Amino acid sequence: MTMDIAALRRDTPACASVLHFNNAGSSLPPAVVVDTVLEHLRREATVGGYEAEEEAGERLEAVYGSVARLIGAAPDEIALVENATRAWDMAFYSLRFGPGDRILTARTEYASNYIAFLQVARRTGAEIVPIPSDERGAVSLPALDRLLDERVKLIAITHVPTNGGLVNPAEEIGRRARSAGVPFLLDACQSVGQLPLDVEAIGCDLLSATGRKYLRGPRGTGFLYVRRALLDRLEPPFLDLHAARWTAPDRYELRPDARRFENWESYVAGRLGLGAAAEYALRLGLPAIRDRVGALAERLRARLSEIPGVTVRDLGERRCGIVTFTRAGEDAAAIKARLGAQAIHVSVSTAAGTLLDFEDRGIPDLVRASVHYYNDEPEIDRFVAALTAPQGP
Ligand SMILES: Cc1ncc(COP(=O)(O)O)c(C=O)c1O
């Protein structure tokens, strides 16, 4: 399917005023997402929050179906939460570890996940084992094969690391996790909305994601997928009267579905906006989105690598829409500020996000330019021109 980029840009009003290459931070939402959120907020102001939620009952229910379809899951395997970190934490802290148990992860793992590993390792005596990377920076499958033994109680991997376009081989990892009978938690925060995801094909048991990045949903939204077969074995770390029912003075019963990982109060307008964003992505088609985003990113990498002093830093045989680079003589924060003054948006990746990877590679802070399908080729030209423009005295 070819995309009508001009129409998609018209449907993203901010394209007229900013050159937004910060889609891995938070992308520009399409009009339908903004309208959906605003309409619900207005309804809350008009009839009251609980009443507006009741009115929206069927549409709210439908959000679970939309999110489930994005990743090939069933609606009862989805919990809607406030961000990817909370989704991931609810899954991770439900698992039980003891002394000597091993958690396998990647050397590009995201800081928040790694900090949680460290906390649990400190509490329980479990061991964190980062799987060595292959020569292109992705999780090494032969190294994973060597590490998979009876001590391994979890494989937790970030699909697309925060600091580059590298795509880890999730399906190959999932196959190995399945045959070893080890739960597989996939952090799909940066891949959802830009890559086709299918939890069956990937073979993950748990998957966490956020709304605001490539999915183009509202901030303050995210979701967790929990494979039905695992659900009964997982007790969430926090419970409330939504996650469980108080059935007798000394008893409670967990909800039977993945909503046991939610809590009662929620950002209702945001959930509706998340549903609209999921439907929007599904209508365009994730394979078409992946192809468009991947082609734009490759074009940007090619242009950047022609510039003297610029080094493209993102690794991986398979790469997606996130492009990271450095420029000799100008640090990443200065580049971000200089471009920002011209309404050109990038972000900066630092060691605080992926410490092991920064230490392994000995790299400085990186400029992260992350493209989406609604970006276009003239924007890449403008970006390169602004980056290389001579600066005044
Ligand atoms: C790989 C990865 N995982 C998790 C997160 C956290 O997502 P959230 O901010 O929605 O909690 C991020 C955010 O940048 C990320 O890059």
GROMACS .gro file of C-alpha atoms and ligand atoms in nm:
model
  409
    1MET     CA    1   0.000   0.000   0.000
    2THR     CA    2   0.133   0.347  -0.082
    3MET     CA    3   0.060   0.625   0.161
    4ASP     CA    4  -0.079   0.964   0.068
    5ILE     CA    5   0.186   1.157   0.257
    6ALA     CA    6   0.041   1.499   0.174
    7ALA     CA    7  -0.295   1.391   0.320
    8LEU     CA    8  -0.128   1.243   0.627
    9ARG     CA    9   0.058   1.568   0.682
   10ARG     CA   10  -0.262   1.770   0.650
   11ASP     CA   11  -0.408   1.538   0.911
   12THR     CA   12  -0.116   1.630   1.140
   13PRO     CA   13  -0.159   2.006   1.174
   14ALA     CA   14   0.175   2.061   1.351
   15CYS     CA   15   0.360   1.954   1.034
   16ALA     CA   16   0.296   2.307   0.910
   17SER     CA   17   0.495   2.465   1.193
   18VAL     CA   18   0.759   2.219   1.315
   19LEU     CA   19   1.003   1.971   1.166
   20HIS     CA   20   0.949   1.692   1.413
   21PHE     CA   21   1.219   1.425   1.425
   22ASN     CA   22   1.141   1.337   1.786
   23ASN     CA   23   0.889   1.063   1.724
   24ALA     CA   24   1.071   0.823   1.954
   25GLY     CA   25   1.021   1.085   2.225
   26SER     CA   26   0.661   1.173   2.159
   27SER     CA   27   0.520   1.195   1.808
   28LEU     CA   28   0.274   1.446   1.669
   29PRO     CA   29  -0.078   1.307   1.704
   30PRO     CA   30  -0.321   1.296   1.413
   31ALA     CA   31  -0.627   1.519   1.437
   32VAL     CA   32  -0.860   1.233   1.532
   33VAL     CA   33  -0.656   1.158   1.844
   34VAL     CA   34  -0.660   1.519   1.960
   35ASP     CA   35  -1.031   1.555   1.883
   36THR     CA   36  -1.118   1.233   2.065
   37VAL     CA   37  -0.936   1.343   2.381
   38LEU     CA   38  -1.074   1.698   2.372
   39GLU     CA   39  -1.430   1.584   2.307
   40HIS     CA   40  -1.422   1.357   2.607
   41LEU     CA   41  -1.269   1.623   2.831
   42ARG     CA   42  -1.548   1.860   2.721
   43ARG     CA   43  -1.806   1.594   2.794
   44GLU     CA   44  -1.658   1.547   3.143
   45ALA     CA   45  -1.684   1.921   3.198
   46THR     CA   46  -2.044   1.919   3.073
   47VAL     CA   47  -2.200   1.615   3.241
   48GLY     CA   48  -1.940   1.502   3.499
   49GLY     CA   49  -1.653   1.256   3.485
   50TYR     CA   50  -1.836   0.941   3.592
   51GLU     CA   51  -2.133   1.020   3.370
   52ALA     CA   52  -1.913   1.086   3.068
   53GLU     CA   53  -1.736   0.755   3.130
   54GLU     CA   54  -2.068   0.571   3.142
   55GLU     CA   55  -2.175   0.729   2.816
   56ALA     CA   56  -1.847   0.621   2.657
   57GLY     CA   57  -1.879   0.265   2.792
   58GLU     CA   58  -1.888   0.081   2.460
   59ARG     CA   59  -1.616   0.293   2.305
   60LEU     CA   60  -1.395   0.236   2.607
   61GLU     CA   61  -1.448  -0.138   2.581
   62ALA     CA   62  -1.356  -0.119   2.214
   63VAL     CA   63  -1.014   0.029   2.300
   64TYR     CA   64  -0.907  -0.312   2.435
   65GLY     CA   65  -0.999  -0.467   2.101
   66SER     CA   66  -0.808  -0.204   1.903
   67VAL     CA   67  -0.495  -0.238   2.113
   68ALA     CA   68  -0.520  -0.618   2.104
   69ARG     CA   69  -0.545  -0.618   1.724
   70LEU     CA   70  -0.226  -0.413   1.701
   71ILE     CA   71  -0.025  -0.697   1.854
   72GLY     CA   72  -0.230  -1.006   1.761
   73ALA     CA   73  -0.365  -1.057   2.113
   74ALA     CA   74  -0.715  -1.103   2.258
   75PRO     CA   75  -0.888  -0.810   2.435
   76ASP     CA   76  -0.886  -0.990   2.771
   77GLU     CA   77  -0.506  -1.014   2.753
   78ILE     CA   78  -0.471  -0.632   2.757
   79ALA     CA   79  -0.437  -0.397   3.055
   80LEU     CA   80  -0.452  -0.022   2.992
   81VAL     CA   81  -0.213   0.169   3.215
   82GLU     CA   82  -0.047   0.508   3.229
   83ASN     CA   83   0.281   0.440   3.048
   84ALA     CA   84   0.519   0.170   2.936
   85THR     CA   85   0.720   0.175   3.257
   86ARG     CA   86   0.416   0.100   3.471
   87ALA     CA   87   0.311  -0.174   3.228
   88TRP     CA   88   0.655  -0.333   3.239
   89ASP     CA   89   0.682  -0.298   3.618
   90MET     CA   90   0.343  -0.458   3.679
   91ALA     CA   91   0.459  -0.758   3.479
   92PHE     CA   92   0.813  -0.780   3.615
   93TYR     CA   93   0.725  -0.733   3.982
   94SER     CA   94   0.462  -1.008   3.952
   95LEU     CA   95   0.732  -1.265   3.888
   96ARG     CA   96   0.901  -1.445   4.176
   97PHE     CA   97   1.277  -1.489   4.200
   98GLY     CA   98   1.505  -1.659   4.449
   99PRO     CA   99   1.879  -1.678   4.514
  100GLY     CA  100   2.069  -1.793   4.207
  101ASP     CA  101   1.778  -1.745   3.968
  102ARG     CA  102   1.887  -1.572   3.652
  103ILE     CA  103   1.733  -1.289   3.452
  104LEU     CA  104   1.869  -1.270   3.098
  105THR     CA  105   1.861  -0.930   2.934
  106ALA     CA  106   2.035  -0.727   2.663
  107ARG     CA  107   2.334  -0.497   2.685
  108THR     CA  108   2.113  -0.225   2.536
  109GLU     CA  109   1.846  -0.266   2.803
  110TYR     CA  110   1.660   0.046   2.911
  111ALA     CA  111   1.766   0.205   3.241
  112SER     CA  112   1.429   0.185   3.415
  113ASN     CA  113   1.410  -0.189   3.348
  114TYR     CA  114   1.767  -0.244   3.459
  115ILE     CA  115   1.715  -0.047   3.780
  116ALA     CA  116   1.419  -0.275   3.858
  117PHE     CA  117   1.641  -0.581   3.792
  118LEU     CA  118   1.898  -0.440   4.033
  119GLN     CA  119   1.639  -0.380   4.302
  120VAL     CA  120   1.496  -0.731   4.271
  121ALA     CA  121   1.842  -0.886   4.254
  122ARG     CA  122   1.935  -0.704   4.574
  123ARG     CA  123   1.617  -0.820   4.747
  124THR     CA  124   1.614  -1.181   4.633
  125GLY     CA  125   1.968  -1.286   4.542
  126ALA     CA  126   1.868  -1.332   4.178
  127GLU     CA  127   2.137  -1.266   3.920
  128ILE     CA  128   2.119  -1.033   3.619
  129VAL     CA  129   2.298  -1.166   3.314
  130PRO     CA  130   2.322  -0.934   3.014
  131ILE     CA  131   2.350  -1.144   2.698
  132PRO     CA  132   2.654  -1.039   2.492
  133SER     CA  133   2.575  -0.849   2.173
  134ASP     CA  134   2.662  -0.979   1.827
  135GLU     CA  135   2.903  -0.792   1.599
  136ARG     CA  136   2.616  -0.564   1.483
  137GLY     CA  137   2.504  -0.474   1.837
  138ALA     CA  138   2.192  -0.691   1.863
  139VAL     CA  139   2.136  -0.970   2.116
  140SER     CA  140   2.364  -1.257   2.013
  141LEU     CA  141   2.156  -1.570   1.957
  142PRO     CA  142   2.448  -1.814   1.997
  143ALA     CA  143   2.533  -1.640   2.327
  144LEU     CA  144   2.170  -1.672   2.436
  145ASP     CA  145   2.179  -2.043   2.349
  146ARG     CA  146   2.486  -2.088   2.567
  147LEU     CA  147   2.326  -1.905   2.861
  148LEU     CA  148   1.986  -2.076   2.857
  149ASP     CA  149   1.989  -2.328   3.139
  150GLU     CA  150   1.768  -2.428   3.431
  151ARG     CA  151   1.874  -2.124   3.634
  152VAL     CA  152   1.709  -1.883   3.388
  153LYS     CA  153   1.369  -1.769   3.516
  154LEU     CA  154   1.308  -1.475   3.281
  155ILE     CA  155   1.422  -1.333   2.950
  156ALA     CA  156   1.349  -0.959   2.941
  157ILE     CA  157   1.459  -0.772   2.631
  158THR     CA  158   1.396  -0.430   2.480
  159HIS     CA  159   1.283  -0.473   2.119
  160VAL     CA  160   1.417  -0.137   1.997
  161PRO     CA  161   1.662   0.028   2.238
  162THR     CA  162   1.615   0.390   2.329
  163ASN     CA  163   1.943   0.503   2.172
  164GLY     CA  164   1.921   0.381   1.813
  165GLY     CA  165   1.733   0.208   1.536
  166LEU     CA  166   1.858  -0.141   1.615
  167VAL     CA  167   1.580  -0.402   1.615
  168ASN     CA  168   1.654  -0.699   1.837
  169PRO     CA  169   1.560  -1.044   1.698
  170ALA     CA  170   1.247  -1.081   1.909
  171GLU     CA  171   1.104  -1.381   1.723
  172GLU     CA  172   1.427  -1.578   1.742
  173ILE     CA  173   1.452  -1.500   2.114
  174GLY     CA  174   1.087  -1.596   2.162
  175ARG     CA  175   1.139  -1.934   1.996
  176ARG     CA  176   1.424  -2.008   2.234
  177ALA     CA  177   1.228  -1.888   2.537
  178ARG     CA  178   0.938  -2.114   2.443
  179SER     CA  179   1.143  -2.422   2.392
  180ALA     CA  180   1.321  -2.361   2.724
  181GLY     CA  181   0.987  -2.290   2.899
  182VAL     CA  182   1.112  -1.951   3.025
  183PRO     CA  183   0.879  -1.647   3.040
  184PHE     CA  184   0.969  -1.378   2.786
  185LEU     CA  185   0.896  -1.011   2.865
  186LEU     CA  186   0.933  -0.783   2.562
  187ASP     CA  187   0.966  -0.407   2.605
  188ALA     CA  188   0.799  -0.291   2.284
  189CYS     CA  189   0.784   0.072   2.390
  190GLN     CA  190   0.973   0.194   2.086
  191SER     CA  191   0.848  -0.061   1.832
  192VAL     CA  192   0.472  -0.047   1.878
  193GLY     CA  193   0.320   0.171   1.607
  194GLN     CA  194   0.622   0.150   1.377
  195LEU     CA  195   0.669  -0.226   1.330
  196PRO     CA  196   0.414  -0.503   1.282
  197LEU     CA  197   0.397  -0.695   1.611
  198ASP     CA  198   0.237  -1.031   1.665
  199VAL     CA  199   0.268  -1.184   2.008
  200GLU     CA  200   0.211  -1.533   1.863
  201ALA     CA  201   0.486  -1.498   1.604
  202ILE     CA  202   0.718  -1.335   1.861
  203GLY     CA  203   0.638  -1.588   2.128
  204CYS     CA  204   0.647  -1.337   2.413
  205ASP     CA  205   0.437  -1.390   2.726
  206LEU     CA  206   0.437  -1.029   2.838
  207LEU     CA  207   0.470  -0.711   2.632
  208SER     CA  208   0.476  -0.348   2.744
  209ALA     CA  209   0.420  -0.038   2.532
  210THR     CA  210   0.347   0.332   2.548
  211GLY     CA  211   0.092   0.546   2.364
  212ARG     CA  212   0.280   0.864   2.286
  213LYS     CA  213   0.571   0.738   2.076
  214TYR     CA  214   0.528   0.572   1.735
  215LEU     CA  215   0.164   0.498   1.803
  216ARG     CA  216   0.086   0.873   1.804
  217GLY     CA  217  -0.146   0.844   2.104
  218PRO     CA  218  -0.182   1.082   2.398
  219ARG     CA  219   0.081   1.115   2.667
  220GLY     CA  220   0.002   0.935   2.990
  221THR     CA  221  -0.118   0.618   2.817
  222GLY     CA  222   0.033   0.274   2.780
  223PHE     CA  223  -0.058  -0.092   2.785
  224LEU     CA  224   0.050  -0.435   2.898
  225TYR     CA  225  -0.016  -0.764   2.722
  226VAL     CA  226  -0.027  -1.078   2.935
  227ARG     CA  227  -0.059  -1.418   2.768
  228ARG     CA  228  -0.373  -1.586   2.896
  229ALA     CA  229  -0.186  -1.904   2.989
  230LEU     CA  230   0.032  -1.706   3.227
  231LEU     CA  231  -0.239  -1.492   3.380
  232ASP     CA  232  -0.342  -1.725   3.660
  233ARG     CA  233   0.018  -1.761   3.774
  234LEU     CA  234   0.073  -1.386   3.814
  235GLU     CA  235  -0.039  -1.185   4.113
  236PRO     CA  236   0.012  -0.811   4.046
  237PRO     CA  237   0.235  -0.626   4.294
  238PHE     CA  238  -0.047  -0.382   4.378
  239LEU     CA  239  -0.416  -0.456   4.398
  240ASP     CA  240  -0.725  -0.243   4.437
  241LEU     CA  241  -1.098  -0.292   4.408
  242HIS     CA  242  -1.075  -0.293   4.028
  243ALA     CA  243  -0.798  -0.552   4.007
  244ALA     CA  244  -0.965  -0.773   4.267
  245ARG     CA  245  -1.301  -0.820   4.440
  246TRP     CA  246  -1.329  -0.816   4.820
  247THR     CA  247  -1.542  -1.127   4.864
  248ALA     CA  248  -1.533  -1.182   5.243
  249PRO     CA  249  -1.377  -0.994   5.537
  250ASP     CA  250  -1.059  -1.201   5.501
  251ARG     CA  251  -1.064  -1.278   5.129
  252TYR     CA  252  -1.032  -1.129   4.783
  253GLU     CA  253  -1.051  -1.267   4.431
  254LEU     CA  254  -0.840  -1.144   4.145
  255ARG     CA  255  -1.006  -1.044   3.821
  256PRO     CA  256  -0.981  -1.326   3.572
  257ASP     CA  257  -0.844  -1.108   3.290
  258ALA     CA  258  -0.540  -0.886   3.233
  259ARG     CA  259  -0.722  -0.591   3.387
  260ARG     CA  260  -0.599  -0.723   3.721
  261PHE     CA  261  -0.288  -0.518   3.630
  262GLU     CA  262  -0.486  -0.193   3.608
  263ASN     CA  263  -0.622   0.026   3.882
  264TRP     CA  264  -0.958   0.188   3.914
  265GLU     CA  265  -0.896   0.553   3.841
  266SER     CA  266  -0.775   0.624   3.491
  267TYR     CA  267  -0.724   0.884   3.222
  268VAL     CA  268  -1.046   0.805   3.037
  269ALA     CA  269  -1.000   1.067   2.764
  270GLY     CA  270  -0.648   0.938   2.708
  271ARG     CA  271  -0.769   0.580   2.677
  272LEU     CA  272  -1.017   0.685   2.411
  273GLY     CA  273  -0.738   0.873   2.234
  274LEU     CA  274  -0.516   0.564   2.255
  275GLY     CA  275  -0.791   0.362   2.089
  276ALA     CA  276  -0.821   0.620   1.812
  277ALA     CA  277  -0.443   0.610   1.760
  278ALA     CA  278  -0.443   0.229   1.741
  279GLU     CA  279  -0.726   0.234   1.485
  280TYR     CA  280  -0.543   0.497   1.282
  281ALA     CA  281  -0.228   0.284   1.267
  282LEU     CA  282  -0.429  -0.028   1.183
  283ARG     CA  283  -0.604   0.154   0.897
  284LEU     CA  284  -0.271   0.259   0.746
  285GLY     CA  285  -0.130  -0.088   0.800
  286LEU     CA  286   0.177  -0.167   1.008
  287PRO     CA  287   0.374  -0.323   0.720
  288ALA     CA  288   0.328  -0.003   0.516
  289ILE     CA  289   0.426   0.207   0.818
  290ARG     CA  290   0.739  -0.002   0.876
  291ASP     CA  291   0.843   0.029   0.512
  292ARG     CA  292   0.790   0.405   0.496
  293VAL     CA  293   0.958   0.476   0.830
  294GLY     CA  294   1.248   0.243   0.750
  295ALA     CA  295   1.306   0.402   0.406
  296LEU     CA  296   1.304   0.757   0.547
  297ALA     CA  297   1.546   0.658   0.822
  298GLU     CA  298   1.784   0.493   0.574
  299ARG     CA  299   1.773   0.806   0.361
  300LEU     CA  300   1.855   1.019   0.664
  301ARG     CA  301   2.145   0.788   0.763
  302ALA     CA  302   2.284   0.803   0.411
  303ARG     CA  303   2.267   1.183   0.403
  304LEU     CA  304   2.422   1.215   0.749
  305SER     CA  305   2.708   0.982   0.668
  306GLU     CA  306   2.808   1.206   0.375
  307ILE     CA  307   2.869   1.500   0.610
  308PRO     CA  308   3.231   1.539   0.720
  309GLY     CA  309   3.262   1.497   1.097
  310VAL     CA  310   2.921   1.331   1.138
  311THR     CA  311   2.914   0.968   1.250
  312VAL     CA  312   2.595   0.765   1.244
  313ARG     CA  313   2.593   0.565   1.566
  314ASP     CA  314   2.296   0.335   1.558
  315LEU     CA  315   2.378  -0.030   1.511
  316GLY     CA  316   2.199  -0.344   1.402
  317GLU     CA  317   2.150  -0.543   1.085
  318ARG     CA  318   1.778  -0.464   1.109
  319ARG     CA  319   1.706  -0.100   1.185
  320CYS     CA  320   1.395   0.115   1.213
  321GLY     CA  321   1.305   0.482   1.236
  322ILE     CA  322   1.548   0.594   1.506
  323VAL     CA  323   1.872   0.747   1.382
  324THR     CA  324   2.147   0.847   1.623
  325PHE     CA  325   2.462   1.036   1.540
  326THR     CA  326   2.744   1.256   1.670
  327ARG     CA  327   2.917   1.552   1.511
  328ALA     CA  328   3.280   1.636   1.577
  329GLY     CA  329   3.319   1.968   1.757
  330GLU     CA  330   2.956   2.014   1.861
  331ASP     CA  331   2.800   1.816   2.142
  332ALA     CA  332   2.455   1.663   2.123
  333ALA     CA  333   2.287   1.907   2.362
  334ALA     CA  334   2.420   2.204   2.164
  335ILE     CA  335   2.291   2.055   1.838
  336LYS     CA  336   1.950   1.993   1.992
  337ALA     CA  337   1.933   2.352   2.118
  338ARG     CA  338   2.052   2.501   1.790
  339LEU     CA  339   1.802   2.302   1.583
  340GLY     CA  340   1.527   2.361   1.838
  341ALA     CA  341   1.565   2.736   1.790
  342GLN     CA  342   1.460   2.674   1.428
  343ALA     CA  343   1.161   2.455   1.527
  344ILE     CA  344   1.352   2.139   1.432
  345HIS     CA  345   1.303   1.876   1.698
  346VAL     CA  346   1.544   1.602   1.801
  347SER     CA  347   1.631   1.452   2.137
  348VAL     CA  348   1.954   1.351   2.308
  349SER     CA  349   2.040   0.998   2.420
  350THR     CA  350   2.277   0.979   2.714
  351ALA     CA  351   2.441   0.704   2.916
  352ALA     CA  352   2.162   0.744   3.172
  353GLY     CA  353   1.925   0.560   2.934
  354THR     CA  354   2.140   0.263   2.830
  355LEU     CA  355   2.447   0.262   3.053
  356LEU     CA  356   2.593  -0.075   2.952
  357ASP     CA  357   2.579   0.009   2.583
  358PHE     CA  358   2.739   0.352   2.629
  359GLU     CA  359   3.016   0.199   2.839
  360ASP     CA  360   3.073  -0.090   2.598
  361ARG     CA  361   3.106   0.145   2.304
  362GLY     CA  362   3.271   0.438   2.480
  363ILE     CA  363   3.043   0.685   2.303
  364PRO     CA  364   2.945   1.040   2.400
  365ASP     CA  365   2.588   1.171   2.414
  366LEU     CA  366   2.406   1.108   2.087
  367VAL     CA  367   2.166   1.320   1.885
  368ARG     CA  368   1.853   1.112   1.826
  369ALA     CA  369   1.657   1.200   1.512
  370SER     CA  370   1.355   0.972   1.490
  371VAL     CA  371   1.139   0.991   1.179
  372HIS     CA  372   0.777   0.892   1.125
  373TYR     CA  373   0.579   0.816   0.812
  374TYR     CA  374   0.434   1.167   0.805
  375ASN     CA  375   0.782   1.317   0.776
  376ASP     CA  376   0.897   1.367   0.420
  377GLU     CA  377   1.204   1.389   0.200
  378PRO     CA  378   1.214   1.772   0.186
  379GLU     CA  379   1.228   1.768   0.567
  380ILE     CA  380   1.536   1.549   0.550
  381ASP     CA  381   1.696   1.802   0.313
  382ARG     CA  382   1.604   2.088   0.547
  383PHE     CA  383   1.735   1.895   0.845
  384VAL     CA  384   2.072   1.830   0.683
  385ALA     CA  385   2.096   2.192   0.566
  386ALA     CA  386   2.022   2.323   0.917
  387LEU     CA  387   2.268   2.081   1.075
  388THR     CA  388   2.552   2.185   0.847
  389ALA     CA  389   2.470   2.555   0.812
  390PRO     CA  390   2.767   2.779   0.892
  391GLN     CA  391   2.725   2.937   1.232
  392GLY     CA  392   2.785   3.302   1.302
  393PRO     CA  393   3.085   3.425   1.503
  394LIG     C1  394   1.301   0.115   2.552
  394LIG     C2  395   1.212   0.195   2.641
  394LIG     N1  396   1.140   0.132   2.735
  394LIG     C3  397   1.059   0.199   2.819
  394LIG     C4  398   1.047   0.335   2.810
  394LIG     C5  399   0.959   0.406   2.910
  394LIG     O1  400   0.839   0.443   2.852
  394LIG     P1  401   0.738   0.538   2.933
  394LIG     O2  402   0.805   0.671   2.939
  394LIG     O3  403   0.612   0.538   2.851
  394LIG     O4  404   0.719   0.479   3.065
  394LIG     C6  405   1.120   0.406   2.715
  394LIG     C7  406   1.106   0.552   2.706
  394LIG     O5  407   1.178   0.621   2.641
  394LIG     C8  408   1.205   0.333   2.627
  394LIG     O6  409   1.279   0.395   2.535
   0.00000   0.00000   0.00000
